[in-house]
XYZ file of N, CA and C in Angstrom:
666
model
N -23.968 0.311 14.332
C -23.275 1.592 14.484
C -21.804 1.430 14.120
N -21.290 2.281 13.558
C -20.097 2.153 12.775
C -19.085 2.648 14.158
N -17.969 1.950 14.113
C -16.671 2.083 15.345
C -15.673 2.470 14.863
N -14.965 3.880 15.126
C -14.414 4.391 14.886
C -12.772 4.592 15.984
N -12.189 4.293 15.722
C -10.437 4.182 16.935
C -10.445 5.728 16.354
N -10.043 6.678 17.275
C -9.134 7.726 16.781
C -7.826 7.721 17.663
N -6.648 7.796 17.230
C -5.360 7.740 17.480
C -4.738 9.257 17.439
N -4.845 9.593 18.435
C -3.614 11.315 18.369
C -3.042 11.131 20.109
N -1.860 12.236 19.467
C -1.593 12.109 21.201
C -2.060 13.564 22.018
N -2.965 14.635 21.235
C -3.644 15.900 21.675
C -4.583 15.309 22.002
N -4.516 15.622 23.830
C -5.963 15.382 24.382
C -7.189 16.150 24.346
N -6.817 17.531 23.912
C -8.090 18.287 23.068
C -8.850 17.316 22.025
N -7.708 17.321 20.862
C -8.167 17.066 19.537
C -8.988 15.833 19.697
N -8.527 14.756 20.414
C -9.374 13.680 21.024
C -10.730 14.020 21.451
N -10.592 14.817 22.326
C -12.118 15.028 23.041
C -12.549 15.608 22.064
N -12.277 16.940 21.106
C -12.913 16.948 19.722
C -13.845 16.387 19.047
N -12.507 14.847 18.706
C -12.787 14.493 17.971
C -14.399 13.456 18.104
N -13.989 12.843 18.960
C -14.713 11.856 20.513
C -16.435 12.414 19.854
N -16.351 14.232 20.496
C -17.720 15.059 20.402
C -18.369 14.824 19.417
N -17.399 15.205 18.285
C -18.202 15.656 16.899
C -18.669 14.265 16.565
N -17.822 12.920 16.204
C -17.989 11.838 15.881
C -19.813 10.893 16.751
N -19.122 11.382 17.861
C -20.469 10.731 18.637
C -21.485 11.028 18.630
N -21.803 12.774 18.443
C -22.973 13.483 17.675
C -23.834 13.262 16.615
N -22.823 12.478 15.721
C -23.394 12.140 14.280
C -23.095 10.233 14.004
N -23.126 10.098 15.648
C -23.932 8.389 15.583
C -22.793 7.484 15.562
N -21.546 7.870 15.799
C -20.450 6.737 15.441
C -20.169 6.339 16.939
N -19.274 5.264 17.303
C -19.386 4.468 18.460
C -17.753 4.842 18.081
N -17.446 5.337 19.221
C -15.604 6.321 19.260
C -14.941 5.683 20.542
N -13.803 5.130 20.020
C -12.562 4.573 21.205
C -11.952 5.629 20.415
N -10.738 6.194 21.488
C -9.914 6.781 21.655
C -8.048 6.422 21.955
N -7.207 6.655 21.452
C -5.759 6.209 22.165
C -4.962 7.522 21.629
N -3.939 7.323 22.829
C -3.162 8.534 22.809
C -1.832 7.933 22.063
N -1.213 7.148 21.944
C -0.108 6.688 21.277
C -0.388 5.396 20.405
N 1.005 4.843 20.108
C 0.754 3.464 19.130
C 0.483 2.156 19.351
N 1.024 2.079 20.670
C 0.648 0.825 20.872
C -0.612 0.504 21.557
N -1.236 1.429 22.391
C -2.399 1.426 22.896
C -3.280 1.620 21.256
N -2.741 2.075 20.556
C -3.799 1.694 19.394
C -4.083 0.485 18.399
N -2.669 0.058 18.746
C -2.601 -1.107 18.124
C -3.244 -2.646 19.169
N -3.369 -2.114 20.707
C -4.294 -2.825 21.487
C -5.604 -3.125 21.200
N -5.818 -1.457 20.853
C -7.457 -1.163 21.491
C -7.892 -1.506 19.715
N -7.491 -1.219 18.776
C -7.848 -2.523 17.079
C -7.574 -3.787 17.724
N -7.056 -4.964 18.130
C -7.059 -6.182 18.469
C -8.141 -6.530 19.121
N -8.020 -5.755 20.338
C -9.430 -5.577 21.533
C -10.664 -5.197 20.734
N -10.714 -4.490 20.088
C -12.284 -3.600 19.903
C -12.980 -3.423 17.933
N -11.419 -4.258 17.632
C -11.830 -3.901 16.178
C -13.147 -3.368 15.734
N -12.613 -1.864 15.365
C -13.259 -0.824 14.557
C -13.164 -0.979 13.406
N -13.930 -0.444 12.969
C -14.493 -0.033 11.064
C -13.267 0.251 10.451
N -13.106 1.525 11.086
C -12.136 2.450 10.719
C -11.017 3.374 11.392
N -9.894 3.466 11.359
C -9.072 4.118 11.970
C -8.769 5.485 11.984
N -8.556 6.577 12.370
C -8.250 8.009 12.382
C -7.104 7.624 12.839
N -5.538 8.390 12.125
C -4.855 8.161 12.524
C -3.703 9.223 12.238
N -3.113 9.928 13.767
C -1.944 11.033 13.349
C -0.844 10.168 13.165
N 0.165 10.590 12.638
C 1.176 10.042 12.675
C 2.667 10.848 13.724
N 2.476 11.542 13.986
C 3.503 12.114 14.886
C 3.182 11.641 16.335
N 3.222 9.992 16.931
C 2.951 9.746 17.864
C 4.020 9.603 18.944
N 3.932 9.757 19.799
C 5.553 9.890 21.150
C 5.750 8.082 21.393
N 5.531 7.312 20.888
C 6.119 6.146 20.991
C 6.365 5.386 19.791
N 5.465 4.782 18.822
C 5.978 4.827 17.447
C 5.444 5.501 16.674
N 6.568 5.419 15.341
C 5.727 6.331 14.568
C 4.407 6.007 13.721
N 3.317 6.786 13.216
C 2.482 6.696 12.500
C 2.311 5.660 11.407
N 3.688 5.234 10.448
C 3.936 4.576 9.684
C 4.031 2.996 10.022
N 4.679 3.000 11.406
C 4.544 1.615 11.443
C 3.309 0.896 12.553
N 2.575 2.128 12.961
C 1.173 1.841 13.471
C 0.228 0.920 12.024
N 0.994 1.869 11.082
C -0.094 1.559 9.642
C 0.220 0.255 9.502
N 1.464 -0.067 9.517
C 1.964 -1.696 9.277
C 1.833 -2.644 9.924
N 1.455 -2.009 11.277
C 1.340 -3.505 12.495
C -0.299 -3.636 12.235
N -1.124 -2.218 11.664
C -2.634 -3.000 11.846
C -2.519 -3.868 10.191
N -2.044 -3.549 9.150
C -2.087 -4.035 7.969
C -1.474 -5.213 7.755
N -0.771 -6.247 8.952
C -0.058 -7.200 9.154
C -1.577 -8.223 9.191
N -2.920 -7.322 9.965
C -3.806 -8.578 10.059
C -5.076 -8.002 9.745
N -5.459 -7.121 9.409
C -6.389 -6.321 9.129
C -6.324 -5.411 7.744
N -7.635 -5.733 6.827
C -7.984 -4.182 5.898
C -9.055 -3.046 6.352
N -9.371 -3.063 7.252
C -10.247 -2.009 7.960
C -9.481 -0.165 7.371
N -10.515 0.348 6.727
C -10.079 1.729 6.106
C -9.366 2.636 7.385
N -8.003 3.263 7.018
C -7.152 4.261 7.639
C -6.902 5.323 6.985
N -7.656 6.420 7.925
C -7.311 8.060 7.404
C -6.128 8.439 8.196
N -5.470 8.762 7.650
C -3.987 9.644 8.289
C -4.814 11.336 8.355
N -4.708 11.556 9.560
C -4.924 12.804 9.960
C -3.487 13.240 10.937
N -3.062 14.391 9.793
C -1.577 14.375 10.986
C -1.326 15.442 10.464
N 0.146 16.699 11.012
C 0.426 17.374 11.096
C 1.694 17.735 9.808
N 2.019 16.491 9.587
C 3.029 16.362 8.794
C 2.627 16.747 7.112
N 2.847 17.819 6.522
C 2.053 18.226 5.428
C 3.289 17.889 3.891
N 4.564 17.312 4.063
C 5.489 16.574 3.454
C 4.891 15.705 2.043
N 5.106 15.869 0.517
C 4.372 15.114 0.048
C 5.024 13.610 0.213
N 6.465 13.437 1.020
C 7.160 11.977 1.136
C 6.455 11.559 2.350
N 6.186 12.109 3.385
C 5.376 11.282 4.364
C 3.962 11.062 3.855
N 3.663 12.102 2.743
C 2.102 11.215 2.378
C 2.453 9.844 1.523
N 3.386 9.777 0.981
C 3.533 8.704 -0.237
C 4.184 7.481 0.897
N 4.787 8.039 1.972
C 5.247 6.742 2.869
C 3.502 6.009 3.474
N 3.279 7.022 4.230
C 1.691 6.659 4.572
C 1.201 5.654 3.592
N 0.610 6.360 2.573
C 0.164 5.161 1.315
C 0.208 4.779 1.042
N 2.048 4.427 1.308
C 2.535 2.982 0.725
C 2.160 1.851 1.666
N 2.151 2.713 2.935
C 2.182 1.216 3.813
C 0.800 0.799 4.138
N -0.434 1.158 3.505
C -1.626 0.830 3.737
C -2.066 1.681 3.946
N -2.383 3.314 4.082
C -3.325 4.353 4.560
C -4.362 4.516 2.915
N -5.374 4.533 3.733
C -6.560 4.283 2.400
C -7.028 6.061 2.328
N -6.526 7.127 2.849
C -6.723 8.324 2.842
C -5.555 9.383 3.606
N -5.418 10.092 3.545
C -4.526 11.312 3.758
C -5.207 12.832 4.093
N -5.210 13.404 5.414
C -5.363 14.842 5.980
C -4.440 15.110 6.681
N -3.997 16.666 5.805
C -3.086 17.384 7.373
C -3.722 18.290 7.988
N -3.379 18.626 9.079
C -3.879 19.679 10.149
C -3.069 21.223 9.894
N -3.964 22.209 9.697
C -5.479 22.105 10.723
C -6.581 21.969 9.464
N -7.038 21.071 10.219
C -8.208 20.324 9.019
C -10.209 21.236 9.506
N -10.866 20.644 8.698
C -12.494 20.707 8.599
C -12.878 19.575 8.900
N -13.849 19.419 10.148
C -14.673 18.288 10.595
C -15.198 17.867 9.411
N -15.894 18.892 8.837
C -16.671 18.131 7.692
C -16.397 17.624 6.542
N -15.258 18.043 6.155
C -14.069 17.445 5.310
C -13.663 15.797 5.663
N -13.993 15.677 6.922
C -12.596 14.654 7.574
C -14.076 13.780 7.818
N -15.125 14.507 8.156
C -16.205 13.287 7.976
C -16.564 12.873 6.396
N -16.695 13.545 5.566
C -16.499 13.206 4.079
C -15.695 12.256 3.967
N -14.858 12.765 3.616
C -13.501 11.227 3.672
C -14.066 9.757 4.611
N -14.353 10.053 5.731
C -14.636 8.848 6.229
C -15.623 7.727 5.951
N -16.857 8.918 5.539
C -17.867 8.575 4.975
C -17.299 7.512 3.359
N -16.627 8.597 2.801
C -16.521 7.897 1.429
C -15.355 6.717 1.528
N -14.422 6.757 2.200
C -13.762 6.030 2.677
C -14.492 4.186 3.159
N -15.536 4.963 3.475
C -16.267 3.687 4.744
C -17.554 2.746 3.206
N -17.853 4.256 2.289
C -18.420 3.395 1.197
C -17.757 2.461 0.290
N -16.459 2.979 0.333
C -15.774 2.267 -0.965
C -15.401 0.748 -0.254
N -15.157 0.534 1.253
C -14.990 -0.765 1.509
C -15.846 -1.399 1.807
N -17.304 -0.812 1.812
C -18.974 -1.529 2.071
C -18.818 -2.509 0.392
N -18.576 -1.971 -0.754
C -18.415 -2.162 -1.833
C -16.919 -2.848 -2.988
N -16.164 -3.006 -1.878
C -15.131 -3.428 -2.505
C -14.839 -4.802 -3.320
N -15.714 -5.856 -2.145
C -15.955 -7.432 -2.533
C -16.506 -7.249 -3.974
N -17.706 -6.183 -4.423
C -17.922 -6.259 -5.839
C -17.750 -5.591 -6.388
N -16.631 -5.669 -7.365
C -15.691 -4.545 -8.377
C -17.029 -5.026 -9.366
N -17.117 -3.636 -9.692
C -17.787 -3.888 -10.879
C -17.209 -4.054 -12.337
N -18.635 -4.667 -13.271
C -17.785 -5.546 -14.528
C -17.695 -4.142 -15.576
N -18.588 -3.096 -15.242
C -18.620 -2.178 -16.435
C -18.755 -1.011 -15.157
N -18.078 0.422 -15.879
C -17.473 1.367 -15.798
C -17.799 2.865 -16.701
N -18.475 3.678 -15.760
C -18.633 4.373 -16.969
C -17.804 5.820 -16.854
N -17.633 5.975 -18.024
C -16.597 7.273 -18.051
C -16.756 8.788 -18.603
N -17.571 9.403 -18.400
C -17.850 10.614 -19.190
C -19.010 10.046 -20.337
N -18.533 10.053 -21.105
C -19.462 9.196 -22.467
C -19.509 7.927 -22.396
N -18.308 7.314 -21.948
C -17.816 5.881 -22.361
C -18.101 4.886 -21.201
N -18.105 3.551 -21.779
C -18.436 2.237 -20.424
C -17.328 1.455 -21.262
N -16.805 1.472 -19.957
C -15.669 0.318 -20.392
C -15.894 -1.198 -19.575
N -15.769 -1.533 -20.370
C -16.170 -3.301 -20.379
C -14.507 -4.016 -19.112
N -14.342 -3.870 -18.165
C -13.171 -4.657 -17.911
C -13.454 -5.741 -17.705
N -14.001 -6.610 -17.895
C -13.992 -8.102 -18.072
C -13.328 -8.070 -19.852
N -14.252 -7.339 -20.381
C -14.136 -7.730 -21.809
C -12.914 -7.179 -22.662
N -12.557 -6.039 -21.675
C -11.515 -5.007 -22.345
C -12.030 -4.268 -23.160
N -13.096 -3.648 -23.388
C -13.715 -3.133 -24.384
C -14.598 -1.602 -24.004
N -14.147 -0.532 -24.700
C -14.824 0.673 -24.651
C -15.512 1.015 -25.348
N -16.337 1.684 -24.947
C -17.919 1.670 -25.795
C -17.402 3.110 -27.135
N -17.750 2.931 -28.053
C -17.495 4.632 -29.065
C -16.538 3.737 -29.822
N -16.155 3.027 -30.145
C -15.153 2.390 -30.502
C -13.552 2.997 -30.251
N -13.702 3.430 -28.643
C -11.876 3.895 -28.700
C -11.422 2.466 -28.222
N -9.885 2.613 -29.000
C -8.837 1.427 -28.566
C -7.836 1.953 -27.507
N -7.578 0.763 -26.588
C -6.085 1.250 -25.902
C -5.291 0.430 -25.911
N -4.324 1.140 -25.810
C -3.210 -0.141 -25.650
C -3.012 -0.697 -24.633
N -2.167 -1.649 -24.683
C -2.226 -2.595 -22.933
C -1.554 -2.191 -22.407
N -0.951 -1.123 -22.337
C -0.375 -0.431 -21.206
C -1.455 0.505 -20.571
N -2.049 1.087 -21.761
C -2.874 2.194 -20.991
C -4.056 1.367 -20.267
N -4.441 0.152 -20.320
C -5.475 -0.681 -20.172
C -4.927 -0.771 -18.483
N -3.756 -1.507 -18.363
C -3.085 -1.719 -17.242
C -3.235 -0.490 -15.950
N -2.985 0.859 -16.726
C -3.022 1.540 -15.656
C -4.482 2.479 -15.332
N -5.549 2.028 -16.515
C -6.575 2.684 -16.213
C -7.629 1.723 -15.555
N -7.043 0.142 -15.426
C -7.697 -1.021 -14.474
C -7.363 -0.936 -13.088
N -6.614 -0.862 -13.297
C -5.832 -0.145 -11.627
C -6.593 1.060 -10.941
N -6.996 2.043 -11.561
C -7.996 2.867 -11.418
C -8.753 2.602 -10.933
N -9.463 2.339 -12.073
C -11.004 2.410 -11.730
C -11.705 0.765 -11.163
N -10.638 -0.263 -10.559
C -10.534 -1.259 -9.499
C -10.659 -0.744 -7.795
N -10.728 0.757 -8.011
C -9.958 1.256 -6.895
C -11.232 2.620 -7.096
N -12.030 2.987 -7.200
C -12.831 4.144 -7.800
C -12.962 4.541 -6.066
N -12.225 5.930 -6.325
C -12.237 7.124 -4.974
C -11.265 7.042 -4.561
N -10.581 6.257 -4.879
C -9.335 5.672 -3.574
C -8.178 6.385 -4.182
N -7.182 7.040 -3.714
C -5.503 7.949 -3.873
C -4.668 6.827 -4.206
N -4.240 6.607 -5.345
C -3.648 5.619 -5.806
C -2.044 6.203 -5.991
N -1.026 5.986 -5.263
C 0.287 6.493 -5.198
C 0.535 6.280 -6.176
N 1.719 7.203 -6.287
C 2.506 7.090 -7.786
C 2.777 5.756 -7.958
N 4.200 5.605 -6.796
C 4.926 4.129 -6.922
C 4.295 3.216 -6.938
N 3.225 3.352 -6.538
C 2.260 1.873 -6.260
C 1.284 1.393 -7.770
N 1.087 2.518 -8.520
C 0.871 2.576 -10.061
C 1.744 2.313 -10.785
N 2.905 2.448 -10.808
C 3.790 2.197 -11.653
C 4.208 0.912 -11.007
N 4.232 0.938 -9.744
C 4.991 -1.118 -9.492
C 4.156 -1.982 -10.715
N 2.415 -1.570 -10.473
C 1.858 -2.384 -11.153
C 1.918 -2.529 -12.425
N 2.242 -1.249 -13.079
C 2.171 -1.610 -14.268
C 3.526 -1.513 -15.227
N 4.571 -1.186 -14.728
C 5.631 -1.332 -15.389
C 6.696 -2.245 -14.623
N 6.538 -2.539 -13.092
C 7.178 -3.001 -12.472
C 8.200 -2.684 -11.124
N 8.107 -2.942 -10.605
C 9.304 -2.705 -9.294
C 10.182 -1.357 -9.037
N 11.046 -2.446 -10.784
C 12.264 -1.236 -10.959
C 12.042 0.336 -11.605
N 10.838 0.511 -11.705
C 10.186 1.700 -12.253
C 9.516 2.690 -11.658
N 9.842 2.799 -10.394
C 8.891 3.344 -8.942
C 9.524 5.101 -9.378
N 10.281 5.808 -9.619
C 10.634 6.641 -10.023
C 10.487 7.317 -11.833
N 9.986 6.474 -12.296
C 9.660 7.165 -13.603
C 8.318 7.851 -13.537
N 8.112 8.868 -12.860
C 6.495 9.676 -12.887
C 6.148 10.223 -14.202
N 7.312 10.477 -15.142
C 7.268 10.674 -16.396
C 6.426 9.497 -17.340
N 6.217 8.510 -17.112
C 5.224 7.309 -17.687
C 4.101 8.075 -17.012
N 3.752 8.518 -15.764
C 2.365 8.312 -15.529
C 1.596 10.135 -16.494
N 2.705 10.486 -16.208
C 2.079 11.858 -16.877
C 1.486 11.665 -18.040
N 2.566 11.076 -19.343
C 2.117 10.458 -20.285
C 0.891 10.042 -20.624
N 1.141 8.761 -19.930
C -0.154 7.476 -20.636
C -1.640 8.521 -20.000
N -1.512 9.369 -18.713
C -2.406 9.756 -17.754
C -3.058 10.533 -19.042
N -2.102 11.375 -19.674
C -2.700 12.225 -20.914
C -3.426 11.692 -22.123
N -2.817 10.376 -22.262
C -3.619 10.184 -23.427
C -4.823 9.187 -23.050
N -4.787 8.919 -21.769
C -5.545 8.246 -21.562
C -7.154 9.347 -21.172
N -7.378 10.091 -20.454
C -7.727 11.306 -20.704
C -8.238 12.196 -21.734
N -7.386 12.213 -22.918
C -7.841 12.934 -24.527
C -8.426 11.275 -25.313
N -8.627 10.042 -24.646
C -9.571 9.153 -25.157
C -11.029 8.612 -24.145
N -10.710 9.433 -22.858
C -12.096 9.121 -22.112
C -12.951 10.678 -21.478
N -12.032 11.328 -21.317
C -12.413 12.831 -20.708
C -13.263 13.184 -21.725
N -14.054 13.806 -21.186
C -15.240 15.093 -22.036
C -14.429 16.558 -22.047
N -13.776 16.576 -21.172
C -12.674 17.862 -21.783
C -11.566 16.812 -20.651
N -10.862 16.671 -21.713
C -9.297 16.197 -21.327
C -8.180 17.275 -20.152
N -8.678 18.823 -20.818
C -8.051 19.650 -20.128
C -8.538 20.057 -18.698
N -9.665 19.575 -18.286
C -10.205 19.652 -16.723
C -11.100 18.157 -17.146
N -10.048 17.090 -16.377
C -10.665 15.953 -16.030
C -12.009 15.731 -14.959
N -12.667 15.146 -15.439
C -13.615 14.827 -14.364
C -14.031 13.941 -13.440
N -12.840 12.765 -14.164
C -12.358 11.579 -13.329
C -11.615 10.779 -13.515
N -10.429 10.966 -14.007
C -9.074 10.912 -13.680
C -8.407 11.706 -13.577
N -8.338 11.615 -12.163
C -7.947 12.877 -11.045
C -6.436 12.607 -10.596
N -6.093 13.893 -10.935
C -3.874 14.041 -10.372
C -4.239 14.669 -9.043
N -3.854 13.867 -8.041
C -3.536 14.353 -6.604
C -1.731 14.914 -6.300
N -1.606 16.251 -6.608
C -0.326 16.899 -6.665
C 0.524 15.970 -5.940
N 1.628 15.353 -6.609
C 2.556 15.001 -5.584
C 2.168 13.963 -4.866
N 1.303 13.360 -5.220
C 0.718 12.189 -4.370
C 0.569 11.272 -5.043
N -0.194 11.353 -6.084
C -0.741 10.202 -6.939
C -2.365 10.511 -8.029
N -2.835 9.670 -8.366
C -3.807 9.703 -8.925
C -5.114 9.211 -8.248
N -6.599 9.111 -8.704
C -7.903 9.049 -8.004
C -8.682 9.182 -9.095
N -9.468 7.882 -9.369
C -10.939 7.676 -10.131
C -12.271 8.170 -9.458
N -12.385 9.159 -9.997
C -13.502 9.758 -9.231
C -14.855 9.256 -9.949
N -15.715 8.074 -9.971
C -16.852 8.012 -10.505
C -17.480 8.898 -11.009
């Protein structure tokens, strides 16, 4: 049975959450602030974390950092804060998903669900990739139809689809592939995002999986 921490400091939303979760088979600890959450992961290590970030002792962000100091166990940010800089802080510091309130149970079980598949599956990245028409070879570097890319666009469409479902931040795309000092050029990702797109998309102009998360980042949607 999959173990689920949920972290808020609404003792409704808890018992909520507690209901719905336990209904549909998950094994639910509960904490009202950060450090009791950062206990009850040491104590009870869960699967997965639910996690607000507007907590009355620390904040959300560095809950994310004290479990990511010893743990990769998947973290949904479920919080109030609808800011696209607190989502990109979140993501930077390890949150493997992002919801603001007032949210859909069934939404927020989706996410968890897909959330909870992509790290059942992570140990094996796969060697081939398929894209609309195309299988791209990343061992080999090689796309099927004979399209070429360049090694830049290679760089940031490995990063991708290394990561298939997962909200890949801006800055955290560009550290990788241009570097550090480049965390502010979103103008590269628009770019390469386009042409990378008018060489794998079946219509370039409504992608079907390389996905722009407004203000957030990008997402390989298999």
């Amino acid at each position: 049975m999959t173990k689920i921490l949920v972290v808020d400091d609404e003792p409704q939303l808890l018992r909520a959450l507690r209901i719905n979760l336990a209904v549909r088979h998950y094994e639910v600890a509960v904490a009202p602030n950060g450090a009791s959450a950062l206990y009850e992961a040491a104590r009870w290590h869960p699967d997965l974390v639910v996690l607000d970030l507007g907590l009355p002792d620390l904040d959300g962000v560095d809950v994310i950092q004290g479990l990511r100091g010893w743990t990769r166990i998947p973290i949904v940010v479920l919080s109030g804060r609808a800011g696209n800089q607190d989502k990109v802080d979140a993501l930077d510091a390890g949150a493997d998903d992002y919801m603001t309130k007032p949210f859909s149970i069934e939404e927020l079980l989706a996410r968890i669900r897909a959330v909870s598949r992509r790290t059942a599956v992570h140990e094996a990245e796969p060697a081939h990739v398929r894209i609309g028409d195309h299988t791209v070879d990343l061992t080999g570097k090689i796309v099927s139809g004979g399209v070429r890319l360049t090694p830049t666009e290679w760089r940031m469409l490995e990063v991708l689809l290394r990561n298939p479902g997962k909200l890949i931040p801006r800055s955290h795309l560009l550290a990788e592939v241009w570097g550090s000092t480049h965390v502010k050029e979103t103008h590269y990702l628009r770019q390469y995002m386009a042409q990378l797109r008018g060489k794998l998309e079946r219509d370039p102009a409504r992608p079907a999986h390389l996905i722009t998360e407004p203000g957030m980042g990008y997402r390989f949607a298999p």
